[in-house]
PDB file of C-alpha atoms in Angstrom:
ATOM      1  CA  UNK A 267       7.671 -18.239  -2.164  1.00 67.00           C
ATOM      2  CA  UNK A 268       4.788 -15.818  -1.084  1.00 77.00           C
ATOM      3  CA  UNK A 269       5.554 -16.132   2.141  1.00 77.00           C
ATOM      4  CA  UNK A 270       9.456 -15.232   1.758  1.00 77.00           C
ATOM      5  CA  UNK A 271       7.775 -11.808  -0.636  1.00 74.00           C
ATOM      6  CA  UNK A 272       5.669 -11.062   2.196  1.00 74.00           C
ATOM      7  CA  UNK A 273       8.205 -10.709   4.505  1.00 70.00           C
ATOM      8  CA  UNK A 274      10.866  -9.877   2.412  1.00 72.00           C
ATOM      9  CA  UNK A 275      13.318 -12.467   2.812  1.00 78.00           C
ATOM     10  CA  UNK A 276      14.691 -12.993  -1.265  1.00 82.00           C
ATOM     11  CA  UNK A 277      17.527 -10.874  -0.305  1.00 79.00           C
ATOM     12  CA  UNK A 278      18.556 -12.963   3.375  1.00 79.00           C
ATOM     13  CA  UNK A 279      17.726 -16.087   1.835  1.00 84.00           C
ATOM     14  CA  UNK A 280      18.726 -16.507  -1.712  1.00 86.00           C
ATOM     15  CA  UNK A 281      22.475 -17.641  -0.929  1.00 86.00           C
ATOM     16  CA  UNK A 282      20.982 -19.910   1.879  1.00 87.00           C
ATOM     17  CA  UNK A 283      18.480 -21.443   0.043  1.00 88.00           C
ATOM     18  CA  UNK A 284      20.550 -24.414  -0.621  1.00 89.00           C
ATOM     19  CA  UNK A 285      21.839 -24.949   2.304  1.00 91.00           C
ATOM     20  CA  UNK A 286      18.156 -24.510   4.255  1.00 90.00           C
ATOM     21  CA  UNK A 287      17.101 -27.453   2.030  1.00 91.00           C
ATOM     22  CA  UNK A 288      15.526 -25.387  -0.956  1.00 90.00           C
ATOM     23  CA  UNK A 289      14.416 -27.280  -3.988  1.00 91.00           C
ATOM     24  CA  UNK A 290      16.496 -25.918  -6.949  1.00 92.00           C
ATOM     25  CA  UNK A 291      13.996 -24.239  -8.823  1.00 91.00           C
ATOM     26  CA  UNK A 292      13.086 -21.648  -5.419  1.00 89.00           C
ATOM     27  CA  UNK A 293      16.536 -20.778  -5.496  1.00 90.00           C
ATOM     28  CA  UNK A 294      16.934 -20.148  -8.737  1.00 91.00           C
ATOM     29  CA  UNK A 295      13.624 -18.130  -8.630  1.00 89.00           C
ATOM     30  CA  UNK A 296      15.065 -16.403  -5.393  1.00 88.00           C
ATOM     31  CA  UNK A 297      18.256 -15.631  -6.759  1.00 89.00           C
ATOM     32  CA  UNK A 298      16.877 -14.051  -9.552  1.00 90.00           C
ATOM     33  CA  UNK A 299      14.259 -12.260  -7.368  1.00 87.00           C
ATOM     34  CA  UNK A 300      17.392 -10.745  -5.299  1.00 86.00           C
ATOM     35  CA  UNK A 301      19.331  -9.756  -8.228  1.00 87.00           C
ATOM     36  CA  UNK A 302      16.073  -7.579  -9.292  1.00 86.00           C
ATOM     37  CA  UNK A 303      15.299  -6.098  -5.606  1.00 84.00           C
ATOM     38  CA  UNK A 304      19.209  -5.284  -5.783  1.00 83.00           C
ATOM     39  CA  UNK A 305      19.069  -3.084  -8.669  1.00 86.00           C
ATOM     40  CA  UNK A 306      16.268  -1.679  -7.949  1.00 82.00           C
ATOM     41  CA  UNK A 307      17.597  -0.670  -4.388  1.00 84.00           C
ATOM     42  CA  UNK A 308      20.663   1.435  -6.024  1.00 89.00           C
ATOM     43  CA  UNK A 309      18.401   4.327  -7.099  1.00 89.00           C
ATOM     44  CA  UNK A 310      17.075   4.454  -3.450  1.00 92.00           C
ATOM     45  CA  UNK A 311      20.730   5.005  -2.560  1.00 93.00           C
ATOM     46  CA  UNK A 312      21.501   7.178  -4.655  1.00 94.00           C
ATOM     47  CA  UNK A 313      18.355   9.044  -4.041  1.00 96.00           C
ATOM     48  CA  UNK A 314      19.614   9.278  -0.121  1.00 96.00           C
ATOM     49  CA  UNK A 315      22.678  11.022  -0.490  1.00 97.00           C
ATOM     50  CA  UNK A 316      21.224  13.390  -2.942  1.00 97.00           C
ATOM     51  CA  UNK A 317      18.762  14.199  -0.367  1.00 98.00           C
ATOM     52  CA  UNK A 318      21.239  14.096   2.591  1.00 98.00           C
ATOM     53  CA  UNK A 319      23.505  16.485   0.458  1.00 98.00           C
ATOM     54  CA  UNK A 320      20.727  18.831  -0.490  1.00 98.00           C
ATOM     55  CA  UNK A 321      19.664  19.383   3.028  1.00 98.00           C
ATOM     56  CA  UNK A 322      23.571  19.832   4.197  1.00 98.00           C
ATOM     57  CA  UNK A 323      23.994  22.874   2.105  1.00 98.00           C
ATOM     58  CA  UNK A 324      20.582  23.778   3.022  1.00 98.00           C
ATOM     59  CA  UNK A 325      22.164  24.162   6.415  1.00 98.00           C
ATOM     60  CA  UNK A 326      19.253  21.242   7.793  1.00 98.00           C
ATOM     61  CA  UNK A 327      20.507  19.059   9.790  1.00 98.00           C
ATOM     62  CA  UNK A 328      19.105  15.407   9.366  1.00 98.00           C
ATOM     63  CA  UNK A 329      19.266  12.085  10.141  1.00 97.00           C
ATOM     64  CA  UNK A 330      18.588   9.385   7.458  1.00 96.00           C
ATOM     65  CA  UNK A 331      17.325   6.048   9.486  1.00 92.00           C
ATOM     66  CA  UNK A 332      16.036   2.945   8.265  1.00 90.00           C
ATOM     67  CA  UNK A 333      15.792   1.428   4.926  1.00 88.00           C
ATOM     68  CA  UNK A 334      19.612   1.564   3.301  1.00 90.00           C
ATOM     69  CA  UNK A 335      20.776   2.676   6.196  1.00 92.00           C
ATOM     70  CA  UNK A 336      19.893   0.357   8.308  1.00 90.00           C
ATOM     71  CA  UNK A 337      21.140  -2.462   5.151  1.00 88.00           C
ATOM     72  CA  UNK A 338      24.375  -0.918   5.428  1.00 91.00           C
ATOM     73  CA  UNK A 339      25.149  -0.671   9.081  1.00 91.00           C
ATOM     74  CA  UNK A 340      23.872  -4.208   9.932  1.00 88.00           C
ATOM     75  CA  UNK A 341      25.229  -5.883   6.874  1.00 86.00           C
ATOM     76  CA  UNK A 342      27.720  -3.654   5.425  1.00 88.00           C
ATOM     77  CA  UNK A 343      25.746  -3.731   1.847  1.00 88.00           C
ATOM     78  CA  UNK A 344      23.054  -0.663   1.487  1.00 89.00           C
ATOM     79  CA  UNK A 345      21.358  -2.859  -1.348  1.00 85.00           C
ATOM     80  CA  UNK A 346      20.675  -5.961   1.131  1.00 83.00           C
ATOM     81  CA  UNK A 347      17.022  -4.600   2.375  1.00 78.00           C
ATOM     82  CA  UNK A 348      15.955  -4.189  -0.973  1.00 75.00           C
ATOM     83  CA  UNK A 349      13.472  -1.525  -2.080  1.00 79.00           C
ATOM     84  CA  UNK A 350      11.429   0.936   0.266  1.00 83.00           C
ATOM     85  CA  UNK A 351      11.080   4.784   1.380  1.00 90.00           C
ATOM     86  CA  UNK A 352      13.543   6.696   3.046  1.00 95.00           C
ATOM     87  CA  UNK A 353      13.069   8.329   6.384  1.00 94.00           C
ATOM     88  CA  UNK A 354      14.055  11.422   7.530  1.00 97.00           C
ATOM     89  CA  UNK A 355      14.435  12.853  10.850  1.00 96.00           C
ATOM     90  CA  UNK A 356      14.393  16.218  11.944  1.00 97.00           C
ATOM     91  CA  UNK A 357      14.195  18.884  14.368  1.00 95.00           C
ATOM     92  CA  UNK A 358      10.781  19.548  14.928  1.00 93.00           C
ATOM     93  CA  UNK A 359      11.437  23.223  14.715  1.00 93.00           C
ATOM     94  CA  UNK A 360      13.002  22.691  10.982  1.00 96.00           C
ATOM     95  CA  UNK A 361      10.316  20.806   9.639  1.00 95.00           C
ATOM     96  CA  UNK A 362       8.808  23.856   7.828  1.00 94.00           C
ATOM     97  CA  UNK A 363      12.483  24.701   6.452  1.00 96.00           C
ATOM     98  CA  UNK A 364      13.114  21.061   5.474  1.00 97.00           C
ATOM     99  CA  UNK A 365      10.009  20.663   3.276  1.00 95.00           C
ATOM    100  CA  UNK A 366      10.447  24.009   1.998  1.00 95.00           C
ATOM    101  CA  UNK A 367      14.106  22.132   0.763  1.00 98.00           C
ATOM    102  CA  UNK A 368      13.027  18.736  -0.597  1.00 97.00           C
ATOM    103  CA  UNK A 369      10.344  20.736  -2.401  1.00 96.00           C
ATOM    104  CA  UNK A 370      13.068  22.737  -4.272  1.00 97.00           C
ATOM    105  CA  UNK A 371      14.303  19.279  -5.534  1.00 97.00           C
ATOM    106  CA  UNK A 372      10.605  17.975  -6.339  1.00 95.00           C
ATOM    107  CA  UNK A 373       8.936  16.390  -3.431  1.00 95.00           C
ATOM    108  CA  UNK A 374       5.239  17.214  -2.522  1.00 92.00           C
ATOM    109  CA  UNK A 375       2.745  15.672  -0.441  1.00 85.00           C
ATOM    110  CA  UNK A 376       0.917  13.347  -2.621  1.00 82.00           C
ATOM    111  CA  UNK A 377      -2.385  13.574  -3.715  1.00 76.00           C
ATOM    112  CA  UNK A 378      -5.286  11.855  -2.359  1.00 67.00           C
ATOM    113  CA  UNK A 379      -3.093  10.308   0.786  1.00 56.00           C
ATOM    114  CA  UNK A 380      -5.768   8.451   3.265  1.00 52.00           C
ATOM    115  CA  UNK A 381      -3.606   9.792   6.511  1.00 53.00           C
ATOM    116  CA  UNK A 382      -3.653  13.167   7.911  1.00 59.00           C
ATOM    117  CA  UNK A 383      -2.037  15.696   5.936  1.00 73.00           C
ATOM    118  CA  UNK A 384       0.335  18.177   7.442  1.00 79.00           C
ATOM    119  CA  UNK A 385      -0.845  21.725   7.261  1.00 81.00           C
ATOM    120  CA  UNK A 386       1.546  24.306   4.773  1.00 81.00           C
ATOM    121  CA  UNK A 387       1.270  26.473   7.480  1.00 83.00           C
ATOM    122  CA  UNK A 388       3.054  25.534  10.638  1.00 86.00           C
ATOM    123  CA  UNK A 389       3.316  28.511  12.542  1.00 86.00           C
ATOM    124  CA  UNK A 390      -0.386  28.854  13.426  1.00 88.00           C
ATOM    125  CA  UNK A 391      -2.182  26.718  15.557  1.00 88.00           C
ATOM    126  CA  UNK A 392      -3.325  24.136  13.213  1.00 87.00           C
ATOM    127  CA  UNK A 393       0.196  23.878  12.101  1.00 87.00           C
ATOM    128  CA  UNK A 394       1.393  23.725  15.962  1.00 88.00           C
ATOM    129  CA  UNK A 395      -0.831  20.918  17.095  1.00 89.00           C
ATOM    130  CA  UNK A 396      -0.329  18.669  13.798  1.00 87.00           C
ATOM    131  CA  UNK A 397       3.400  19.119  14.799  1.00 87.00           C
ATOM    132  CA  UNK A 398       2.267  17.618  18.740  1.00 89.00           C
ATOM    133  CA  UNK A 399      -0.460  14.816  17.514  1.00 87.00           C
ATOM    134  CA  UNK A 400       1.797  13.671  14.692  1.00 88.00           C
ATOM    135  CA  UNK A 401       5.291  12.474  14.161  1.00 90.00           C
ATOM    136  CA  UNK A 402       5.955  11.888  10.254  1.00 91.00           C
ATOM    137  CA  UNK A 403       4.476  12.858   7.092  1.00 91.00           C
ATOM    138  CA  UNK A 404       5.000  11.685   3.496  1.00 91.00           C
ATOM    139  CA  UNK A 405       6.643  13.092   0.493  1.00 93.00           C
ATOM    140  CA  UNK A 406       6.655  12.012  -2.795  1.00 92.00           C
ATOM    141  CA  UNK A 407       8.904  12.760  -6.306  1.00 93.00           C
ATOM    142  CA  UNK A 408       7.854  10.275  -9.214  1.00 90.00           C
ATOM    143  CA  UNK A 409       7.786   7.194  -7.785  1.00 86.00           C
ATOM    144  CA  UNK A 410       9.826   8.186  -4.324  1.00 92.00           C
ATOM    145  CA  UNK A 411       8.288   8.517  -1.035  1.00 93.00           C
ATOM    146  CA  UNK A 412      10.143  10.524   1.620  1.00 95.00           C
ATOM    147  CA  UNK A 413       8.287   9.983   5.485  1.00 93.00           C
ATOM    148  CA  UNK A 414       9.861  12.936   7.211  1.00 95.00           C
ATOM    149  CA  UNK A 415      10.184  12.495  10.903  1.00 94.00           C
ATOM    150  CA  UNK A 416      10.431  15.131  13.722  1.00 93.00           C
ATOM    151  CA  UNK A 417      10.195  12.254  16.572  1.00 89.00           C
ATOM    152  CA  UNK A 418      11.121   8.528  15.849  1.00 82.00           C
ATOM    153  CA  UNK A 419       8.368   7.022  16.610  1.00 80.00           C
ATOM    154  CA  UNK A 420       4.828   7.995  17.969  1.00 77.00           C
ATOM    155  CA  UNK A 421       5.628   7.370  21.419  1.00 79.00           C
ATOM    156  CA  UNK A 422       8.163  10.148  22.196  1.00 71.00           C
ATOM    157  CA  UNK A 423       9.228   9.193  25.454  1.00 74.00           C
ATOM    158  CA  UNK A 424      10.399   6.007  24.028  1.00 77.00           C
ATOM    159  CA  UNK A 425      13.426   7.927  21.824  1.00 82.00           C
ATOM    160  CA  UNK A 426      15.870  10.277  23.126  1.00 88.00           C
ATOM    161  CA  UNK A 427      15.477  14.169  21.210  1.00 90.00           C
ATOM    162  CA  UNK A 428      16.518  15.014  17.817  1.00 93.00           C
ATOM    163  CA  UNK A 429      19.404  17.127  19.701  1.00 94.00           C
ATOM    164  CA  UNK A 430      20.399  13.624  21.465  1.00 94.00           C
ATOM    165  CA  UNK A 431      20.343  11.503  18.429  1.00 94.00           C
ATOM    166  CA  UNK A 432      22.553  14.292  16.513  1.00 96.00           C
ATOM    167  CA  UNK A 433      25.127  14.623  18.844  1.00 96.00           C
ATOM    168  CA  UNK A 434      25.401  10.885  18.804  1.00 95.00           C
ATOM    169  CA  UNK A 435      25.201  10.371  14.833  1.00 96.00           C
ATOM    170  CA  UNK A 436      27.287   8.125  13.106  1.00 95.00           C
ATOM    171  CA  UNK A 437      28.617   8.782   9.835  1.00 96.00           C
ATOM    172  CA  UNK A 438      27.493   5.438   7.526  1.00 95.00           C
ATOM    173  CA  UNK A 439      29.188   5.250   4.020  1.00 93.00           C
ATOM    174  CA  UNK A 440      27.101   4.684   0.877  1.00 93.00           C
ATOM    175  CA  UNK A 441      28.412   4.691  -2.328  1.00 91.00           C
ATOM    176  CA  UNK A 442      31.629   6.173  -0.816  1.00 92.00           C
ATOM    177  CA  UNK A 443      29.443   9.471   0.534  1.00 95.00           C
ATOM    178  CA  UNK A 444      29.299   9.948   4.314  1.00 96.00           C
ATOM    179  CA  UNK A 445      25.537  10.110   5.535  1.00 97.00           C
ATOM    180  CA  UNK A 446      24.517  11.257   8.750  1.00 97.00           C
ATOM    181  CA  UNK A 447      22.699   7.913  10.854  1.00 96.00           C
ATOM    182  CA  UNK A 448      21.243   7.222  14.078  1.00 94.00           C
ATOM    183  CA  UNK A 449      24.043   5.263  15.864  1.00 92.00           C
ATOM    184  CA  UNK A 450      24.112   1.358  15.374  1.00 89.00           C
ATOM    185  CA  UNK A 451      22.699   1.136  18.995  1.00 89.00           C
ATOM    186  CA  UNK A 452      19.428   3.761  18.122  1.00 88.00           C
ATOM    187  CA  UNK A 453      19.032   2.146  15.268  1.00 86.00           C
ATOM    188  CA  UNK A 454      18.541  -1.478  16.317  1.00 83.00           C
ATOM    189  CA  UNK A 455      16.221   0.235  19.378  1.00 79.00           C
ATOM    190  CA  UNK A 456      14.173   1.739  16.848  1.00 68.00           C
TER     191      UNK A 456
END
């Protein structure tokens, strides 16, 4: 059972368990396990397309990726990753603008983080380079984090532009809401 926490598995595995041989007290504790990540999984969602929403009327565009998203365009079922973050992606130019936005609903950078924070100030040269060297940093609102990207990943040859990845979004549905994804493709790249 450590193993399947470790990796995350309750969720895939609980209405296996059975079937893979599982004594009946692991999938009991499993199912149980599931029921709990589940629940705690539907304020993450609901979280996203507050976010999404904000930044819409904020006139930000921005890709959510990962986490829910990637639950509900693999499985159909935003809830089946469990708990996490949520990441963001934006144009690197509207990174200042963004976090000027999610602040105005709460998030900050959080205290006393061990990584390399991004500077306030983006338009100088500190700003500038931390905006080349890096690719994400972290935001935080009670107990939500928020890693807002301006490339994919830290290789950024290996993903097309935030342009590119916009103009091939797909719409995914949580909660009846349309949020703006990387396409199914992107996404299983990523």
């Amino acid at each position: 059972s450590e193993l399947i926490n470790r990796h995350r598995l309750e969720l895939v595995l609980a209405p296996h368990i059975r079937e893979l041989g599982g004594s009946p007290a692991l999938a009991r504790l499993l199912e149980l396990r599931a029921s709990e990540l589940r629940m705690l999984a539907m304020p993450l969602v609901a979280a996203v397309i507050e976010i999404s929403q904000h930044l819409d009327r904020a006139g930000i565009p921005c890709l959510v990726f990962k986490g829910v998203m990637l639950a509900a365009q693999t499985t159909g079922d935003p809830l089946a990753r469990g708990t996490g973050d949520i990441d963001l992606l934006v144009a690197p130019e509207t990174v200042g603008a963004t976090r000027q936005a999610l602040a105005s609903i709460g998030f900050r950078q959080p205290q006393g983080q061990s990584h390399r924070r991004l500077p306030a100030d983006l338009d100088n040269w500190r700003g500038r380079y931390a905006l080349w060297a890096d690719y994400e940093d972290t935001l935080s609102r009670s107990n939500l984090d928020i890693d807002l990207h301006w490339a994919a990943t830290d290789v950024r040859s290996a993903m097309p532009s935030f342009n590119t990845l916009w103009a091939t979004r797909e719409p995914i549905l949580l909660s009846g809401e349309p949020v703006p994804g990387l396409s199914l493709e992107t996404a299983l790249l990523h």
